Every structure is written in structure tokens, then in C-alpha cells.
Amino acid sequence: MPHAPDSLLAALRGASFRYLWLAWLSGNMTMWMHEVTSAWRMAQLTDSPAWVVRVQTAGTLPLFVLSLARGAMADLLDCHRFLAAAQAWIAVVAAVLAILANTDDLAPQTLLLPCLLNGAGLAFRFPVFSALVPDLVERHLLASALTLNALAINLTPILGPVVSGIVLAWRGTAMESSLNAVLSILASVLIWRAPIAPHAPPPNALACFRPCATA
């Protein structure tokens, strides 16, 4: 007898996927909030449009430069720990940026470095979550999990800038940077606490690094 169709939220009944999905939602929110705030702050620090463009470049450049390395590392390492480490990196960068914003120590050059480091963390985080999803839910819940994943991806580009704009207008960049850091830390904690069993890489994952057998 065919399995009864599950609701859209059915995948959230599993603790592993629920923790990871909430972390994914929070992490994507911080990504868009970071982009809006960094560009806004750079526009306040300098009148040069070139510096504002460099903020976007610094954030996206690691996604291209590290594309090959991130895929290889995701295959070779435990995905859960790798994702947790990547999100922890993003949380540390967000916290440092919040401290600099609150102490008013930001300059155009010092703002670009956190943008670059944040982009590196995002570059390693993106492929790992998608690779984990099929292992977090039962097969009949996969459609629900993938739909929720797509919902988080498509909803946060709207919610992130809206929340960022409200906070910027209300309390300024220091408060927005602090909120961004809190959400990043929350995402990191959710990933660390997710009840996911560690797994070893596939047996042939290291084959390309082994010397070829001689005849």
C-alpha cells in the first residue's frame, strides 16, 4: 500500500533535520544581513563607490576561488563536523565585526578583511548542508526536506535585508552587527548540538591521493 503523503513540515519532526534547518535559516539570514550592513557601513566610511564594490567582491571571491577545495574537503571529512567548523568560523568573524562596529574602529581597509573571511566561511558551508540533507530524513520525507531547504534559501534574501534595514534605521550599524553575531552564534550552536552520528568518508574518497600501483 503506498505511503500516505506527508505535510510540508513533516521533515521537521526529525530532530537532526530540525536543528540543521533552523541553523540553515539563521545562517542564511546573517549572510544577507551582513551584505546589506557591510555595504551601508562602507558607504558611510568613504565617498568612493569603488570601495562599496570591493565589499561585494570580497564577499563573493572566496566562493569561486575555493570551489574545488570545498568540494574535496566535504568528501574527505565528516560533513557534520565540517559544517559546524565552517559556521563557527562565520560566527567568530561576525563577533569580531560587531566588536569593531561597537568600538567605532572600522575603516575601509579593516571592513574588507571580515567580508573576505566571512565569504570563505560561506564557501565551505554551502555544499555541505545540501550533501547532508538526504542522510537526515527518511526517503518518504525527502521531498518535504528539500522543499523546506528551498524555502529557507528563497525566503532569507527577502527577510534578511528587511530586518537589516529596520535595525539600521532604528539603532544603526553597531546594533545590526551585534544582532548578526548573535544569529551566527545561534546557528553554530544548533549545528554542534544536532544529533547526527559521525560517518567515515567513502572507501574510495582518498583514492586520488594514493600513489598508483606499479606494474
mmCIF file of C-alpha atoms in Angstrom:
data_model
loop_
_atom_site.group_PDB
_atom_site.id
_atom_site.type_symbol
_atom_site.label_atom_id
_atom_site.label_comp_id
_atom_site.label_asym_id
_atom_site.label_seq_id
_atom_site.Cartn_x
_atom_site.Cartn_y
_atom_site.Cartn_z
ATOM 1 C CA MET A 1 0.000 0.000 0.000
ATOM 2 C CA PRO A 2 1.509 3.392 -0.946
ATOM 3 C CA HIS A 3 2.687 5.683 1.851
ATOM 4 C CA ALA A 4 0.251 8.491 2.695
ATOM 5 C CA PRO A 5 1.504 11.892 1.551
ATOM 6 C CA ASP A 6 3.268 13.873 4.269
ATOM 7 C CA SER A 7 2.754 17.537 5.047
ATOM 8 C CA LEU A 8 5.233 20.210 4.068
ATOM 9 C CA LEU A 9 6.574 20.403 7.629
ATOM 10 C CA ALA A 10 6.832 16.636 8.130
ATOM 11 C CA ALA A 11 10.647 16.621 7.868
ATOM 12 C CA LEU A 12 10.868 18.946 10.880
ATOM 13 C CA ARG A 13 9.647 16.141 13.135
ATOM 14 C CA GLY A 14 13.151 14.667 12.996
ATOM 15 C CA ALA A 15 15.483 16.338 15.497
ATOM 16 C CA SER A 16 18.543 16.123 13.234
ATOM 17 C CA PHE A 17 16.928 17.879 10.292
ATOM 18 C CA ARG A 18 15.103 20.361 12.542
ATOM 19 C CA TYR A 19 18.332 21.510 14.200
ATOM 20 C CA LEU A 20 20.149 21.763 10.884
ATOM 21 C CA TRP A 21 17.279 23.532 9.132
ATOM 22 C CA LEU A 22 16.981 26.162 11.874
ATOM 23 C CA ALA A 23 20.746 26.670 11.667
ATOM 24 C CA TRP A 24 20.493 26.961 7.880
ATOM 25 C CA LEU A 25 17.701 29.549 8.224
ATOM 26 C CA SER A 26 19.645 31.587 10.791
ATOM 27 C CA GLY A 27 22.882 31.304 8.829
ATOM 28 C CA ASN A 28 21.285 32.465 5.585
ATOM 29 C CA MET A 29 19.657 35.383 7.404
ATOM 30 C CA THR A 30 23.046 36.510 8.692
ATOM 31 C CA MET A 31 24.527 36.197 5.192
ATOM 32 C CA TRP A 32 22.084 38.702 3.718
ATOM 33 C CA MET A 33 22.169 40.954 6.773
ATOM 34 C CA HIS A 34 25.955 41.022 6.557
ATOM 35 C CA GLU A 35 25.875 42.051 2.893
ATOM 36 C CA VAL A 36 23.449 44.921 3.490
ATOM 37 C CA THR A 37 25.211 46.199 6.601
ATOM 38 C CA SER A 38 28.719 45.980 5.157
ATOM 39 C CA ALA A 39 27.760 47.912 2.025
ATOM 40 C CA TRP A 40 25.894 50.504 4.118
ATOM 41 C CA ARG A 41 28.800 50.902 6.530
ATOM 42 C CA MET A 42 31.325 51.230 3.718
ATOM 43 C CA ALA A 43 29.189 53.970 2.148
ATOM 44 C CA GLN A 44 29.373 55.813 5.467
ATOM 45 C CA LEU A 45 33.137 55.381 5.776
ATOM 46 C CA THR A 46 34.072 56.614 2.300
ATOM 47 C CA ASP A 47 32.613 58.537 -0.618
ATOM 48 C CA SER A 48 34.289 56.272 -3.180
ATOM 49 C CA PRO A 49 31.879 53.906 -4.999
ATOM 50 C CA ALA A 50 34.867 51.629 -5.700
ATOM 51 C CA TRP A 51 35.153 50.725 -2.022
ATOM 52 C CA VAL A 52 31.484 49.743 -1.888
ATOM 53 C CA VAL A 53 32.025 47.472 -4.902
ATOM 54 C CA ARG A 54 35.019 45.902 -3.155
ATOM 55 C CA VAL A 55 32.753 44.819 -0.286
ATOM 56 C CA GLN A 56 30.709 42.701 -2.689
ATOM 57 C CA THR A 57 33.855 41.398 -4.380
ATOM 58 C CA ALA A 58 35.480 40.421 -1.081
ATOM 59 C CA GLY A 59 32.365 38.507 -0.060
ATOM 60 C CA THR A 60 31.912 36.543 -3.288
ATOM 61 C CA LEU A 61 35.512 35.960 -4.401
ATOM 62 C CA PRO A 62 36.102 33.020 -1.996
ATOM 63 C CA LEU A 63 33.054 31.233 -3.452
ATOM 64 C CA PHE A 64 34.889 30.987 -6.782
ATOM 65 C CA VAL A 65 38.468 30.596 -5.575
ATOM 66 C CA LEU A 66 37.656 27.844 -3.053
ATOM 67 C CA SER A 67 35.061 25.981 -5.126
ATOM 68 C CA LEU A 68 37.309 22.971 -5.836
ATOM 69 C CA ALA A 69 38.806 22.789 -2.343
ATOM 70 C CA ARG A 70 35.452 22.957 -0.557
ATOM 71 C CA GLY A 71 34.042 20.031 -2.543
ATOM 72 C CA ALA A 72 37.103 17.871 -1.891
ATOM 73 C CA MET A 73 37.177 18.660 1.835
ATOM 74 C CA ALA A 74 33.449 17.960 2.174
ATOM 75 C CA ASP A 75 34.061 14.492 0.676
ATOM 76 C CA LEU A 76 37.110 13.704 2.794
ATOM 77 C CA LEU A 77 35.931 14.974 6.180
ATOM 78 C CA ASP A 78 32.944 14.248 8.383
ATOM 79 C CA CYS A 79 30.210 16.502 6.996
ATOM 80 C CA HIS A 80 28.648 17.354 10.347
ATOM 81 C CA ARG A 81 31.905 18.480 11.934
ATOM 82 C CA PHE A 82 32.960 20.239 8.765
ATOM 83 C CA LEU A 83 29.677 22.206 8.653
ATOM 84 C CA ALA A 84 29.961 23.021 12.358
ATOM 85 C CA ALA A 85 33.529 24.294 11.907
ATOM 86 C CA ALA A 86 32.532 26.437 8.909
ATOM 87 C CA GLN A 87 29.623 28.012 10.789
ATOM 88 C CA ALA A 88 31.784 28.549 13.885
ATOM 89 C CA TRP A 89 34.264 30.407 11.651
ATOM 90 C CA ILE A 90 31.435 32.635 10.373
ATOM 91 C CA ALA A 91 30.260 33.256 13.961
ATOM 92 C CA VAL A 92 33.755 34.343 15.049
ATOM 93 C CA VAL A 93 34.058 36.716 12.081
ATOM 94 C CA ALA A 94 30.611 38.173 12.846
ATOM 95 C CA ALA A 95 31.548 38.670 16.507
ATOM 96 C CA VAL A 96 34.804 40.440 15.581
ATOM 97 C CA LEU A 97 32.931 42.689 13.142
ATOM 98 C CA ALA A 98 30.354 43.502 15.836
ATOM 99 C CA ILE A 99 33.137 44.448 18.280
ATOM 100 C CA LEU A 100 34.787 46.707 15.690
ATOM 101 C CA ALA A 101 31.443 48.341 14.898
ATOM 102 C CA ASN A 102 30.584 48.910 18.556
ATOM 103 C CA THR A 103 34.003 50.426 19.325
ATOM 104 C CA ASP A 104 33.858 52.558 16.170
ATOM 105 C CA ASP A 105 37.203 51.152 14.975
ATOM 106 C CA LEU A 106 36.089 50.328 11.449
ATOM 107 C CA ALA A 107 37.919 51.750 8.451
ATOM 108 C CA PRO A 108 37.504 50.855 4.760
ATOM 109 C CA GLN A 109 40.512 48.525 4.857
ATOM 110 C CA THR A 110 39.549 46.821 8.130
ATOM 111 C CA LEU A 111 35.972 46.281 6.904
ATOM 112 C CA LEU A 112 37.125 44.418 3.797
ATOM 113 C CA LEU A 113 39.022 41.739 5.740
ATOM 114 C CA PRO A 114 35.975 40.455 7.706
ATOM 115 C CA CYS A 115 33.995 40.462 4.445
ATOM 116 C CA LEU A 116 36.655 38.266 2.837
ATOM 117 C CA LEU A 117 36.842 35.902 5.828
ATOM 118 C CA ASN A 118 33.050 35.670 6.007
ATOM 119 C CA GLY A 119 32.952 34.760 2.319
ATOM 120 C CA ALA A 120 35.478 31.980 2.945
ATOM 121 C CA GLY A 121 33.259 30.510 5.661
ATOM 122 C CA LEU A 122 30.216 30.656 3.391
ATOM 123 C CA ALA A 123 32.159 28.987 0.587
ATOM 124 C CA PHE A 124 32.807 25.928 2.761
ATOM 125 C CA ARG A 125 29.333 25.878 4.322
ATOM 126 C CA PHE A 126 27.144 25.875 1.219
ATOM 127 C CA PRO A 127 27.834 22.440 -0.335
ATOM 128 C CA VAL A 128 27.953 20.557 2.974
ATOM 129 C CA PHE A 129 24.394 21.229 4.102
ATOM 130 C CA SER A 130 22.941 20.097 0.780
ATOM 131 C CA ALA A 131 25.030 16.922 0.967
ATOM 132 C CA LEU A 132 23.778 16.191 4.495
ATOM 133 C CA VAL A 133 20.043 16.575 3.818
ATOM 134 C CA PRO A 134 19.436 13.127 2.211
ATOM 135 C CA ASP A 135 21.059 11.442 5.231
ATOM 136 C CA LEU A 136 18.963 13.338 7.790
ATOM 137 C CA VAL A 137 15.474 12.181 6.804
ATOM 138 C CA GLU A 138 13.746 9.023 5.669
ATOM 139 C CA ARG A 139 13.206 8.610 1.961
ATOM 140 C CA HIS A 140 9.492 9.445 2.044
ATOM 141 C CA LEU A 141 10.322 12.726 3.856
ATOM 142 C CA LEU A 142 12.960 13.820 1.355
ATOM 143 C CA ALA A 143 10.504 15.922 -0.683
ATOM 144 C CA SER A 144 9.484 17.794 2.473
ATOM 145 C CA ALA A 145 13.136 18.343 3.461
ATOM 146 C CA LEU A 146 14.150 19.628 0.041
ATOM 147 C CA THR A 147 11.113 21.942 -0.092
ATOM 148 C CA LEU A 148 11.936 23.392 3.327
ATOM 149 C CA ASN A 149 15.546 23.790 2.239
ATOM 150 C CA ALA A 150 14.461 25.713 -0.867
ATOM 151 C CA LEU A 151 12.057 27.787 1.249
ATOM 152 C CA ALA A 152 14.884 28.886 3.536
ATOM 153 C CA ILE A 153 17.078 29.751 0.554
ATOM 154 C CA ASN A 154 14.399 31.817 -1.197
ATOM 155 C CA LEU A 155 12.872 33.448 1.871
ATOM 156 C CA THR A 156 16.020 34.782 3.522
ATOM 157 C CA PRO A 157 17.031 37.114 0.630
ATOM 158 C CA ILE A 158 13.792 38.977 1.415
ATOM 159 C CA LEU A 159 13.728 38.757 5.202
ATOM 160 C CA GLY A 160 17.450 39.416 5.731
ATOM 161 C CA PRO A 161 17.608 42.855 4.038
ATOM 162 C CA VAL A 162 14.229 43.854 5.545
ATOM 163 C CA VAL A 163 15.357 43.044 9.094
ATOM 164 C CA SER A 164 18.727 44.643 8.428
ATOM 165 C CA GLY A 165 17.115 47.844 7.126
ATOM 166 C CA ILE A 166 14.780 48.097 10.122
ATOM 167 C CA VAL A 167 17.608 47.652 12.636
ATOM 168 C CA LEU A 168 19.894 50.041 10.758
ATOM 169 C CA ALA A 169 17.210 52.745 10.753
ATOM 170 C CA TRP A 170 16.375 52.091 14.412
ATOM 171 C CA ARG A 171 19.757 51.699 16.126
ATOM 172 C CA GLY A 172 22.486 51.858 13.486
ATOM 173 C CA THR A 173 25.226 49.536 12.283
ATOM 174 C CA ALA A 174 26.591 48.636 15.732
ATOM 175 C CA MET A 175 23.273 47.097 16.833
ATOM 176 C CA GLU A 176 22.779 45.368 13.479
ATOM 177 C CA SER A 177 26.280 43.881 13.616
ATOM 178 C CA SER A 178 25.618 42.638 17.153
ATOM 179 C CA LEU A 179 22.346 41.002 16.063
ATOM 180 C CA ASN A 180 24.145 39.400 13.138
ATOM 181 C CA ALA A 181 26.780 37.990 15.501
ATOM 182 C CA VAL A 182 24.107 36.576 17.848
ATOM 183 C CA LEU A 183 22.301 34.832 14.981
ATOM 184 C CA SER A 184 25.607 33.444 13.669
ATOM 185 C CA ILE A 185 26.481 32.045 17.090
ATOM 186 C CA LEU A 186 22.980 30.583 17.390
ATOM 187 C CA ALA A 187 23.386 28.819 14.040
ATOM 188 C CA SER A 188 26.755 27.454 15.149
ATOM 189 C CA VAL A 189 25.325 26.111 18.433
ATOM 190 C CA LEU A 190 22.398 24.456 16.644
ATOM 191 C CA ILE A 191 24.787 22.647 14.302
ATOM 192 C CA TRP A 192 27.022 21.457 17.138
ATOM 193 C CA ARG A 193 24.007 20.166 19.095
ATOM 194 C CA ALA A 194 22.346 18.430 16.150
ATOM 195 C CA PRO A 195 22.116 14.684 16.952
ATOM 196 C CA ILE A 196 23.914 13.418 13.861
ATOM 197 C CA ALA A 197 26.085 10.322 14.019
ATOM 198 C CA PRO A 198 29.604 10.787 12.606
ATOM 199 C CA HIS A 199 30.344 8.906 9.455
ATOM 200 C CA ALA A 200 33.549 7.970 7.671
ATOM 201 C CA PRO A 201 34.267 9.113 4.107
ATOM 202 C CA PRO A 202 33.588 6.631 1.310
ATOM 203 C CA PRO A 203 36.308 3.948 0.893
ATOM 204 C CA ASN A 204 37.424 5.406 -2.444
ATOM 205 C CA ALA A 205 37.410 9.031 -1.255
ATOM 206 C CA LEU A 206 41.194 9.034 -0.777
ATOM 207 C CA ALA A 207 41.962 7.047 -3.899
ATOM 208 C CA CYS A 208 43.065 10.086 -5.856
ATOM 209 C CA PHE A 209 45.684 10.837 -3.161
ATOM 210 C CA ARG A 210 47.237 7.370 -3.133
ATOM 211 C CA PRO A 211 50.212 6.614 -5.350
ATOM 212 C CA CYS A 212 49.438 4.485 -8.361
ATOM 213 C CA ALA A 213 50.483 0.851 -8.065
ATOM 214 C CA THR A 214 53.455 -0.101 -10.118
ATOM 215 C CA ALA A 215 53.285 -2.976 -12.559
#
